[in-house]
Coordinates of C-alpha atoms and ligand atoms in Angstrom, one line a residue:
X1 CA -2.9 -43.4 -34.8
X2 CA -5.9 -44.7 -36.4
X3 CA -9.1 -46.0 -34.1
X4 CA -12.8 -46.7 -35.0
X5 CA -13.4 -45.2 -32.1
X6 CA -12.0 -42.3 -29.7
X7 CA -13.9 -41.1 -26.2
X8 CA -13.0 -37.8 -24.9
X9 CA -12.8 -38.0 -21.4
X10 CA -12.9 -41.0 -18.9
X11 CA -15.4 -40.0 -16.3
X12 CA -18.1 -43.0 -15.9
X13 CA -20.0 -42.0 -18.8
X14 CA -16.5 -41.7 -21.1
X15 CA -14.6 -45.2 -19.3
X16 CA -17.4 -47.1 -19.7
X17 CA -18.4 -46.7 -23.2
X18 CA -14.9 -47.3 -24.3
X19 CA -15.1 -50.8 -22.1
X20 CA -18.9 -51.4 -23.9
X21 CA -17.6 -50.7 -27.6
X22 CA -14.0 -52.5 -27.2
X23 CA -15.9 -55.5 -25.7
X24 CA -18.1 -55.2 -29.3
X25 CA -14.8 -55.3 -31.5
X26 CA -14.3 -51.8 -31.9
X27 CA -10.4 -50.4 -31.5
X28 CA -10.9 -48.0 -29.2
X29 CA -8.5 -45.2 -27.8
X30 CA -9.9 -43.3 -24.5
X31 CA -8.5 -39.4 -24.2
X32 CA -8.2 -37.9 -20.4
X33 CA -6.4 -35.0 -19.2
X34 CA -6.1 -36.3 -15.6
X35 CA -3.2 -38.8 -14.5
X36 CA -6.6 -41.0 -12.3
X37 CA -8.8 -42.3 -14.4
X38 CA -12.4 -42.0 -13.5
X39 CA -13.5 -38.3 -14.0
X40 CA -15.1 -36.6 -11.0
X41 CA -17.3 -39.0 -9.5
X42 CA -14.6 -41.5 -8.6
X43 CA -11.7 -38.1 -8.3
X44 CA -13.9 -36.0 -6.4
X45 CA -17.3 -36.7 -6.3
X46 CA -19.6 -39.7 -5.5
X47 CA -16.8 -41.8 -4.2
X48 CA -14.9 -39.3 -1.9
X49 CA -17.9 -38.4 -0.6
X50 CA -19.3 -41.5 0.4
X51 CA -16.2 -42.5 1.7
X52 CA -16.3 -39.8 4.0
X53 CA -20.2 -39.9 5.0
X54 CA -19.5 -43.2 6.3
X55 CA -16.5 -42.3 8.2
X56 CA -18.5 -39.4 10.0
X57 CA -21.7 -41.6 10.3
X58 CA -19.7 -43.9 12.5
X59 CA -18.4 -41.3 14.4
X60 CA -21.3 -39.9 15.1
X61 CA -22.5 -43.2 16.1
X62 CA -20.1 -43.8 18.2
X63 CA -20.6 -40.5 20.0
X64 CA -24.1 -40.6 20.0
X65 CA -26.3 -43.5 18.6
X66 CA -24.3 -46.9 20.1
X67 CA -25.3 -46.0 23.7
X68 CA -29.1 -47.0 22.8
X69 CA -27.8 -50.4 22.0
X70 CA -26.3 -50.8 25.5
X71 CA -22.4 -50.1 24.0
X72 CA -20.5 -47.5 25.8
X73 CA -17.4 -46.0 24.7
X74 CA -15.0 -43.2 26.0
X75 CA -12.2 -41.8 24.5
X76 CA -13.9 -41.5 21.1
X77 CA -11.6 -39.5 19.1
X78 CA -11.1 -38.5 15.7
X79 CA -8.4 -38.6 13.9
X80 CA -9.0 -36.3 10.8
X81 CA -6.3 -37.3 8.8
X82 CA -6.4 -41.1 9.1
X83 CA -10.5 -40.4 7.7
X84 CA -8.9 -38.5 4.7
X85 CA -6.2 -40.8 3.6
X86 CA -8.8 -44.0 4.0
X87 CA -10.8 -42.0 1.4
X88 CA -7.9 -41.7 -0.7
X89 CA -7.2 -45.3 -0.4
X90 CA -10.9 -46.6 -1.9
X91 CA -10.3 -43.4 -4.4
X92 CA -6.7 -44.8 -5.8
X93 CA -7.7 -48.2 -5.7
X94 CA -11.0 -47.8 -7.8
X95 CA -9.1 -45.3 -10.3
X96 CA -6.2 -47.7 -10.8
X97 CA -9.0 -50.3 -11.2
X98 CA -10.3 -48.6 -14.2
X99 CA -6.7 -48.4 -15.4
X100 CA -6.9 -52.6 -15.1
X101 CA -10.1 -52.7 -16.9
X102 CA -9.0 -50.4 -20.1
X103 CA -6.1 -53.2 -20.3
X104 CA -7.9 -56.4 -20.5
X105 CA -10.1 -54.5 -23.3
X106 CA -7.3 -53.2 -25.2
X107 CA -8.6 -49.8 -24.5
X108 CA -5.7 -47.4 -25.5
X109 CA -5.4 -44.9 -23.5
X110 CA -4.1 -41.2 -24.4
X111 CA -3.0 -38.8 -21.7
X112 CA -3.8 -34.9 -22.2
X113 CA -6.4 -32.5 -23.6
X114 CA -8.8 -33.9 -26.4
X115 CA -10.1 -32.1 -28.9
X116 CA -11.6 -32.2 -32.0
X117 CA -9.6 -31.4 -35.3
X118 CA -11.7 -31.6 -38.3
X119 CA -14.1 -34.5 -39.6
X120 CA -12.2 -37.3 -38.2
X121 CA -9.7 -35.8 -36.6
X122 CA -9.2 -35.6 -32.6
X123 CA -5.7 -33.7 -31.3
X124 CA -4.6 -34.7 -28.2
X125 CA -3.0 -31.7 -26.4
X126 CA -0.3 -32.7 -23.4
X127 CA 3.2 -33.6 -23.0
X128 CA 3.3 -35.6 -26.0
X129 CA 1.1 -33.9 -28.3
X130 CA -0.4 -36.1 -31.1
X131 CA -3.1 -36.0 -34.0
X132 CA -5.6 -39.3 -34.2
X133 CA -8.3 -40.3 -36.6
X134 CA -11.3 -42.1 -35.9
X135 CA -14.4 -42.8 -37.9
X136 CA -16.4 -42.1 -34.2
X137 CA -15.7 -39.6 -31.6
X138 CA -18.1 -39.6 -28.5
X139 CA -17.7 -37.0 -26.1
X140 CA -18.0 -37.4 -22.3
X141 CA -16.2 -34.1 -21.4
X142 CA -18.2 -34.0 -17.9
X143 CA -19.2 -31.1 -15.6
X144 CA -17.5 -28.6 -13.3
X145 CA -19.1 -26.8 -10.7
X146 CA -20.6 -23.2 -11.4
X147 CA -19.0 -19.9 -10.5
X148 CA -21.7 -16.7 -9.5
X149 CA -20.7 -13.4 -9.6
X150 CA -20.0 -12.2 -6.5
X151 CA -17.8 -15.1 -4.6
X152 CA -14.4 -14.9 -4.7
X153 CA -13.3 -18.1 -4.7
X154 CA -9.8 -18.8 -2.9
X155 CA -9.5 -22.7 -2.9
X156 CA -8.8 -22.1 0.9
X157 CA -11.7 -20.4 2.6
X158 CA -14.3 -20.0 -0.2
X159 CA -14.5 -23.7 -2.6
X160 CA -16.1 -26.4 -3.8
X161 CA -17.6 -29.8 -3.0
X162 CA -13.3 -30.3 -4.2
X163 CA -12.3 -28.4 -1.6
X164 CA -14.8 -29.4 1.2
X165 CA -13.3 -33.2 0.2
X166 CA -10.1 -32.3 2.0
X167 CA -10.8 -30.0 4.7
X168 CA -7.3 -30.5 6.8
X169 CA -9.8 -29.8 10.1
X170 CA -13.1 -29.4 11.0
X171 CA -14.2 -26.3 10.6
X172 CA -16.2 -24.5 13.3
X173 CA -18.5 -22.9 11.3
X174 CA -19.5 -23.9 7.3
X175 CA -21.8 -22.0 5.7
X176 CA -23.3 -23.6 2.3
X177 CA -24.6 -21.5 -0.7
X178 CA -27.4 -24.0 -2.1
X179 CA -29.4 -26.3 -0.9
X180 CA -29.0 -29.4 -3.3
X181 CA -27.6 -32.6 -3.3
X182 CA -23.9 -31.5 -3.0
X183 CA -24.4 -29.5 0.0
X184 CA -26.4 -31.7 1.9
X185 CA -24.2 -34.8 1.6
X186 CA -21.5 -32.9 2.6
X187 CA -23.0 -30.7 4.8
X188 CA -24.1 -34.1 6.4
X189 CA -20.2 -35.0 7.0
X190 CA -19.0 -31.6 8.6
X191 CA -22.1 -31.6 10.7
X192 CA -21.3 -34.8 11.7
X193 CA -17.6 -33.8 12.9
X194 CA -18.3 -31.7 14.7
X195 CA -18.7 -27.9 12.6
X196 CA -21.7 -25.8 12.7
X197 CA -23.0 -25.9 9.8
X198 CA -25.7 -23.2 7.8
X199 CA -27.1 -24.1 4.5
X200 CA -28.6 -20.9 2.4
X201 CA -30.9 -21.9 -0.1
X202 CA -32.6 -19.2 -2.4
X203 CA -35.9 -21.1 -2.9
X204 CA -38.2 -22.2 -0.5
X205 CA -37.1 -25.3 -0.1
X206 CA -34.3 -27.9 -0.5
X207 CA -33.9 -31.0 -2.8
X208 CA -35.2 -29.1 -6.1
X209 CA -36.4 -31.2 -7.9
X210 CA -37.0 -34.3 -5.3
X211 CA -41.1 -35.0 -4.5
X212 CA -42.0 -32.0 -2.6
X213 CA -43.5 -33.7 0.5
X214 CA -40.1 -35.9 1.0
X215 CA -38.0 -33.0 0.8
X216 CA -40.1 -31.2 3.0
X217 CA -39.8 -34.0 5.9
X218 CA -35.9 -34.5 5.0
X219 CA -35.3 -31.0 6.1
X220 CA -36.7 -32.0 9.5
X221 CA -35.0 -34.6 10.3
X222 CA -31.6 -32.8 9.2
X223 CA -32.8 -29.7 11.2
X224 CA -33.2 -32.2 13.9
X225 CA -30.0 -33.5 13.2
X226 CA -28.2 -29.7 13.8
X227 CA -28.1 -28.6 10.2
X228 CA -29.7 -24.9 10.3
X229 CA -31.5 -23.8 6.8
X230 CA -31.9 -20.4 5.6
X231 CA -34.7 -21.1 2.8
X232 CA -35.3 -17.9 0.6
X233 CA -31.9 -17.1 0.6
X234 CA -30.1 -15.3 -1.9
X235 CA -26.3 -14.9 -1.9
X236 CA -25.2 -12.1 -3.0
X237 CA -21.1 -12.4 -2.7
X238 CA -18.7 -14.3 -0.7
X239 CA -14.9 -13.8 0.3
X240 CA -12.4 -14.1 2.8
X241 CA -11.3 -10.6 4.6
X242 CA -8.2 -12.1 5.8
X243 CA -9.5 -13.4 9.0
X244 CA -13.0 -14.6 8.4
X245 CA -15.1 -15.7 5.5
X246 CA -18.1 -12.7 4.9
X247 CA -21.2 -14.0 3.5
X248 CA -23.8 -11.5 2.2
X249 CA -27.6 -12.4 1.3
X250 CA -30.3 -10.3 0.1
X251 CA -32.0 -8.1 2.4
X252 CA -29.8 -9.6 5.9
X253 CA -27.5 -9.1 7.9
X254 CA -23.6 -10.7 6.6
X255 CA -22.7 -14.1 8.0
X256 CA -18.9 -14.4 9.2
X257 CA -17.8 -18.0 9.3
X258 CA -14.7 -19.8 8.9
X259 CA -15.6 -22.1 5.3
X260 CA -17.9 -21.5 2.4
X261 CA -18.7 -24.5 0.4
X262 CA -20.1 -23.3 -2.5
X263 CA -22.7 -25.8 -4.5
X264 CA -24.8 -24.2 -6.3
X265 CA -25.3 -26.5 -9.4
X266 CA -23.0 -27.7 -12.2
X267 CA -22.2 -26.6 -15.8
X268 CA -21.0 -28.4 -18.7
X269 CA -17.1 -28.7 -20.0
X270 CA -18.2 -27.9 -23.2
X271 CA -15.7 -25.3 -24.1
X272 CA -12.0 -25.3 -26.0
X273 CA -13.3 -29.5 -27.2
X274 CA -13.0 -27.7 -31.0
X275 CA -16.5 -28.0 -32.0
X276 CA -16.3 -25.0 -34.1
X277 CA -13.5 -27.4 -36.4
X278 CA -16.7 -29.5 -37.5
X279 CA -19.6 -26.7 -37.3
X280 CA -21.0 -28.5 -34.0
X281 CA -22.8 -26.1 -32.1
X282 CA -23.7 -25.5 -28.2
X283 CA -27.5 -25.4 -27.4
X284 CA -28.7 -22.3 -24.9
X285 CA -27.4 -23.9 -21.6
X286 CA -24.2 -24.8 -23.4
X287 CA -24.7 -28.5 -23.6
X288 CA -24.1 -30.1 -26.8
X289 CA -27.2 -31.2 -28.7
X290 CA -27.8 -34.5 -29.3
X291 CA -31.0 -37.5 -30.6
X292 CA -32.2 -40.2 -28.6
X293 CA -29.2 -42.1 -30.0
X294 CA -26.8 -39.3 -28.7
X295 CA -25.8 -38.2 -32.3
X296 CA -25.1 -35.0 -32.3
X297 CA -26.5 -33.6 -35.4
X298 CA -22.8 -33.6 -36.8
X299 CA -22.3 -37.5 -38.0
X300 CA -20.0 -39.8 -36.7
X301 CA -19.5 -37.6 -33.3
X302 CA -22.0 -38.8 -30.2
X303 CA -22.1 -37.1 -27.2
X304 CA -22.6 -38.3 -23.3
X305 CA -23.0 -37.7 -19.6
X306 CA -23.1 -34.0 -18.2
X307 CA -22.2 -32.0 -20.9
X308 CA -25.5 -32.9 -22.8
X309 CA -28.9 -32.5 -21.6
X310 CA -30.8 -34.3 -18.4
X311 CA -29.6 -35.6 -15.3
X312 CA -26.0 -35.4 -14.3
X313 CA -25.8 -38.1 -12.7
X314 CA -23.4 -40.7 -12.7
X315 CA -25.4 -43.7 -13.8
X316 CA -26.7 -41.5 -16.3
X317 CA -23.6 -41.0 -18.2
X318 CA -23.0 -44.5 -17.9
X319 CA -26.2 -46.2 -19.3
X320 CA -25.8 -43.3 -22.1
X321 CA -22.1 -44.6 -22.7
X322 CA -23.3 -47.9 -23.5
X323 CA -26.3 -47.0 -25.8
X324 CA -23.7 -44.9 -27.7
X325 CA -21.1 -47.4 -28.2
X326 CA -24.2 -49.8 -28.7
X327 CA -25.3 -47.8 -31.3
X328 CA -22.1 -47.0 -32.8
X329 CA -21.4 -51.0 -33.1
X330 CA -24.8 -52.9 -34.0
X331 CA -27.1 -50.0 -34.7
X332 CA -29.1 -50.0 -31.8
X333 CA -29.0 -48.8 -28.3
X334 CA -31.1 -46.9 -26.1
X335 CA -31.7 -44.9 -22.3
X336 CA -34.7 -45.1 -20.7
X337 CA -34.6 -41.9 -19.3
X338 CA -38.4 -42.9 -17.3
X339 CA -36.4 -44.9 -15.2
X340 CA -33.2 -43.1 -13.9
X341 CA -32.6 -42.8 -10.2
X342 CA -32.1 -40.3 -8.0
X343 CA -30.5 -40.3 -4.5
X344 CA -29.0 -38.2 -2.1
X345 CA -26.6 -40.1 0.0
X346 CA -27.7 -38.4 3.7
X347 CA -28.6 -40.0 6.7
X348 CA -31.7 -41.0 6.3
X349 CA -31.2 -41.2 2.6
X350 CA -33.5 -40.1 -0.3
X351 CA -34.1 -41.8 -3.4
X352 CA -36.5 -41.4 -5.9
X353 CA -37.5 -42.8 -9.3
X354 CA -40.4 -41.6 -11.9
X355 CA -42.9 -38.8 -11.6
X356 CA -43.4 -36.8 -8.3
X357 CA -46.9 -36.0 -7.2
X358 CA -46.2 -32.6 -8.2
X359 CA -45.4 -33.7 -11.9
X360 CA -48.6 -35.6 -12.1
X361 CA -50.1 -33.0 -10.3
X362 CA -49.4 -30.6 -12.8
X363 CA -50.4 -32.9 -15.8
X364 CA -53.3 -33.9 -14.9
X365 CA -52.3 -37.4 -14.2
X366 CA -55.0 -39.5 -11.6
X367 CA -52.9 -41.7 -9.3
X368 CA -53.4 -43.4 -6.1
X369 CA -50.8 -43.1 -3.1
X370 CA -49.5 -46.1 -0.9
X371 CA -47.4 -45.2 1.7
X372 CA -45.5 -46.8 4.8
X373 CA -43.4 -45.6 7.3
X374 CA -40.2 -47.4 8.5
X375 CA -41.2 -46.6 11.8
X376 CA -43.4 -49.5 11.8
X377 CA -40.9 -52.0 10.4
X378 CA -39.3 -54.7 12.5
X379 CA -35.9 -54.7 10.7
X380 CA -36.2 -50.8 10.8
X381 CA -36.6 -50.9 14.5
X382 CA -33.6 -53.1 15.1
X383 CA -31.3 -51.7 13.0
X384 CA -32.5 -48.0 14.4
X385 CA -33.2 -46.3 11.8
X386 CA -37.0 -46.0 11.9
X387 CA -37.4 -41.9 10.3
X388 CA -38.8 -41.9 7.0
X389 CA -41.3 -43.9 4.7
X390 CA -41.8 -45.6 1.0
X391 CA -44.6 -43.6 -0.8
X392 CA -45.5 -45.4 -4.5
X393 CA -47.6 -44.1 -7.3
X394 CA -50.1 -46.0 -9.4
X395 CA -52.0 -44.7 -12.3
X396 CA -55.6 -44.7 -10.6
X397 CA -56.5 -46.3 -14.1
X398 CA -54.2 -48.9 -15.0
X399 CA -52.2 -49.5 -11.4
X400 CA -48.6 -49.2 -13.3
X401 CA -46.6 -47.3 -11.1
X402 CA -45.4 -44.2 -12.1
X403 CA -43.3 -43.1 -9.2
X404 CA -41.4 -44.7 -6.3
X405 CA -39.9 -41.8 -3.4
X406 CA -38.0 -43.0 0.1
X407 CA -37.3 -41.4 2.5
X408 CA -35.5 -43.6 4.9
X409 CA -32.6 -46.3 5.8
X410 CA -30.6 -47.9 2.7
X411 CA -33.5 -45.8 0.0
X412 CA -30.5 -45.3 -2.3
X413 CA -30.5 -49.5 -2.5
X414 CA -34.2 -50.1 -1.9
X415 CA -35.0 -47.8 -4.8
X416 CA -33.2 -50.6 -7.3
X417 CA -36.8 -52.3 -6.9
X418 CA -38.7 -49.7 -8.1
X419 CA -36.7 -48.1 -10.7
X420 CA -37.0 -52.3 -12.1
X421 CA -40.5 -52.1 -11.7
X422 CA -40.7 -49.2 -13.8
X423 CA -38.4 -50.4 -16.4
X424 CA -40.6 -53.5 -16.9
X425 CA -43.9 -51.0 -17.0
X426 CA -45.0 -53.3 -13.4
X427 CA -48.2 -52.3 -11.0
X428 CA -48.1 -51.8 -7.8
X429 CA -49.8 -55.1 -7.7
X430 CA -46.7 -56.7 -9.1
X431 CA -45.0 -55.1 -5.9
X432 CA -47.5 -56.2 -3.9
X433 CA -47.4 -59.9 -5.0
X434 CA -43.8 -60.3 -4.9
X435 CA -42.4 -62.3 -1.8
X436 CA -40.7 -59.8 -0.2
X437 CA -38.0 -61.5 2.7
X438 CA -38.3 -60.8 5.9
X439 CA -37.1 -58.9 7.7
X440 CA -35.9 -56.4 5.4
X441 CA -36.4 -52.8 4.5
X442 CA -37.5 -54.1 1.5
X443 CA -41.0 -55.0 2.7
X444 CA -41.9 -51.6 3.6
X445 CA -41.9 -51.2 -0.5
X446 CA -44.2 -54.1 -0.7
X447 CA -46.8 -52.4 2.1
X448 CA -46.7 -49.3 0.5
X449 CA -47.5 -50.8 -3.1
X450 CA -50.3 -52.9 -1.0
X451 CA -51.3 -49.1 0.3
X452 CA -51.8 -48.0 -3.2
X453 CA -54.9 -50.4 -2.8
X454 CA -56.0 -49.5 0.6
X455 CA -53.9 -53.6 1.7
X456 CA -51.6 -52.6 4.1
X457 CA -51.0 -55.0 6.2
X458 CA -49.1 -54.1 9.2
X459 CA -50.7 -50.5 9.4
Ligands
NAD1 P1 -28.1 -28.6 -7.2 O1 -28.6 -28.2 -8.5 O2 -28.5 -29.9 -6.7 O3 -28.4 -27.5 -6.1 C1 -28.0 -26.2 -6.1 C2 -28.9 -25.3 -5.3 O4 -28.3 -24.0 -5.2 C3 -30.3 -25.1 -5.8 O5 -31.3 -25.5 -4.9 C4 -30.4 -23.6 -6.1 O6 -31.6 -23.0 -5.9 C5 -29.3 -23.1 -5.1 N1 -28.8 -21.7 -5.5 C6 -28.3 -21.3 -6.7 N2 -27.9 -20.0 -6.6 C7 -28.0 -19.7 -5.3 C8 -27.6 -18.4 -4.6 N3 -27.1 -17.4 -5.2 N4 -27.9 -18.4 -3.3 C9 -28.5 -19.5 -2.6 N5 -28.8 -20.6 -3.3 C10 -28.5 -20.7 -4.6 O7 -26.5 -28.5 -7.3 P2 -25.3 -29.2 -6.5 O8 -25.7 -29.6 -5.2 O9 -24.1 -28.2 -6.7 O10 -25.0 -30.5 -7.4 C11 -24.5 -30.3 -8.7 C12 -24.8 -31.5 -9.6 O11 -24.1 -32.6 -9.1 C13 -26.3 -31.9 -9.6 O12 -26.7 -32.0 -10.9 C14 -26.3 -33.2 -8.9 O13 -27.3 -34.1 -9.5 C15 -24.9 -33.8 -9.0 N6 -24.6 -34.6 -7.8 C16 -25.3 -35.7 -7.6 C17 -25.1 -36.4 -6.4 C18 -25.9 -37.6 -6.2 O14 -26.5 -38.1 -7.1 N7 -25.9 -38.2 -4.9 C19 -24.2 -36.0 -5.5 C20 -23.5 -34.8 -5.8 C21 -23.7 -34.1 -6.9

């Protein structure tokens, strides 16, 4: 089979630059080894998840948080299983929606292993094996998570964020190697149902990566919350001895608990794709290199998403699938990658967007800081969710903002405003001078742009 274009893998960065190019003309095939469509984030990764830190977040509400508003319950129970199989549901229904969407574009759709051939050539290896040609190949072969020496992984006691997606019952005691976005979100959900649960982090502090200051205050609020942190933490191995799971650190004593969730960062699928067939080769961290058009330096193949450098984030991928199959159709297409949220989906959530102060710290970079808490916020109050703040950063010279970081209720959707600002190179003042309605959370972005001018308001 002959296609202008074939994309290797059918995560969000893969699915949607097959839907972007086939809605340009292109004949476009899609190649995934998984029956669900989707890749990790929809399988196992940004959807379970969410799915399930809602679930646990009304629980928890419902055990703890309703009684403020004057609603008692009893008999509050939870029934593990029915949580699971909802999550399921939203999962199915979302990959089978992708399944829709490759149909109404004509995407064709392959089923198996791809792999590159030779110039031109991409073999599909499955139950139907099959040779196809295309005159573009982008790859979007993803992530998975990464193995340290030392754990012994069983699927059972000692897994991953997979694993920790279908615990069949709460566990009474989860310990987490790493202290990043995977292990707090579902550290968040366990907590929440009821586990104890330790996080062991091997630098001195969690969110790496995240505005120091906001990860800083996070961790309080999850400490509050029950989460116990061991900062400056190494991990040395991790197994199950038949009865218990056996954690060992550097310089401490063992830790014996009944689930290890280990999340400790991601690496990229980049091997057995065939690269060798057209002299493509892997940079240090095994990504695959690529330009700002995500060429790789071999022509006609593009690559995508996690398994090239930056981010791996969903929306990453994404934006990067549709520059590619921009590119590959009109010549143009680009990712500004200034402008690329961030957000860890806990309760309060964190989101983030630009520099941190310790990036312009460290280049030199004058800014002024407006912040405001949500403490102070009407809509806040009433909805109850009052921990946290919006701090924006302004070049001192210009006013553009340069950074937006929340710590707070809904940051993950208030952060849309400022990652917009950014792309459209605003100033604080813009955000400032925007009608903001009230009463939303969204005014506590516009009194913290008016703080980057000493305006607030309402504090
Ligand atoms: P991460 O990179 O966010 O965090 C891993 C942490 O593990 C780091 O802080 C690191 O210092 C620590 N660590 C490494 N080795 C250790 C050891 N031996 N002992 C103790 N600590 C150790 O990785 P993650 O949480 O696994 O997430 C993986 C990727 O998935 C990230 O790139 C993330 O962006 C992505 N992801 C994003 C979201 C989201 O956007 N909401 C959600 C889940 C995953």
């Amino acid at each position: 089979m002959n296609h202008d274009l074939i994309v290797i893998g059918a995560g969000p960065g893969g699915y949607v630059a097959a839907i972007r190019a086939a809605q340009l003309g292109l004949n476009v095939a899609c190649i995934e080894k998984e029956q669900a469509l989707g890749g990790t984030c929809l399988r196992i990764g940004c959807i379970p998840s969410k799915a399930l830190l809602e679930s646990s977040h009304l629980y928890h509400m419902a055990q703890h948080e309703l009684g403020a508003h004057g609603i008692h319950t009893s008999g509050t129970s939870l029934d593990l299983a029915a949580m699971l199989k909802r999550k399921d549901g939203i999962v199915d229904s979302l990959t089978k929606g992708i399944e829709f969407l490759f149909k109404k574009n004509k995407v064709t759709r392959y089923r198996g292993t791809g792999r590159l051939a030779g110039p031109g050539k991409v073999a599909v290896d499955g139950d139907q094996p099959q040779e196809l040609t295309a005159k573009n190949v982008i790859i979007a072969s993803g992530s998975k998570p990464m193995m340290i020496p030392g754990i012994e992984f069983d699927g059972k006691h000692v897994g991953t964020s997979t694993e920790a997606l279908n615990f069949d019952k709460v566990p009474e005691h989860l310990v987490i190697i790493g202290g990043g976005v995977i292990g707090l979100e579902l550290g968040s959900v366990w907590k929440r149902l009821g586990a104890k649960v330790t996080v062991l982090e091997f630098l001195d502090r969690i969110m790496a990566g995240m505005d120091t200051e906001l990860a800083r205050d996070a961790q309080k609020i999850f400490e509050k919350q029950g989460i116990e942190f061991r900062l400056k933490t190494r991990v040395t191995s991790a197994k199950y001895d038949g009865s218990k799971c056996v954690v060992t650190v550097e310089g401490g004593e063992p830790i014996h608990c009944d689930k290890v969730l280990v999340s400790v960062g991601r690496v990229p699928c980049t091997e057995g794709l065939g690269l060798e067939t057209v002299g493509l080769q892997l940079d240090a961290k095994k990504r695959i290199p690529v330009d700002k058009h995500l060429r790789t330096p071999v022509s006609g193949i593009y690559a995508i998403g996690d398994c090239i450098e930056g981010p791996m984030l969903a929306h990453k991928a994404e934006d990067e699938g549709v520059a590619a199959a921009e590119f590959i159709a009109t010549g143009y297409g680009h990712v500004n990658y200034d402008a690329i949220p961030s957000v860890v989906y806990t309760e309060p959530e964190v989101a983030s967007v630009g520099k941190t102060e310790d990036e312009l710290k460290a280049a030199g970079i004058e800014y002024r800081k407006g912040s405001f808490p949500f403490s102070f916020h009407g809509r806040a109050k009433a909805l109850g969710m009052t921990d946290g703040y919006v701090k924006v950063l302004a070049d001192a010279k210009t006013d553009r903002v340069l950074g937006v970081h929340i710590l707070g209720p809904r940051a993950g959707d208030l952060i849309a405003e400022a990652v917009a600002a950014i792309e459209f190179g605003a100033s604080s003042e813009d955000i400032a001078r925007t009608c903001h309605a009230h009463p939303t959370l969204a005014e506590v972005m516009k009194e913290a742009a008016l703080g980057c001018d000493g305006r607030t308001i309402h504090k």
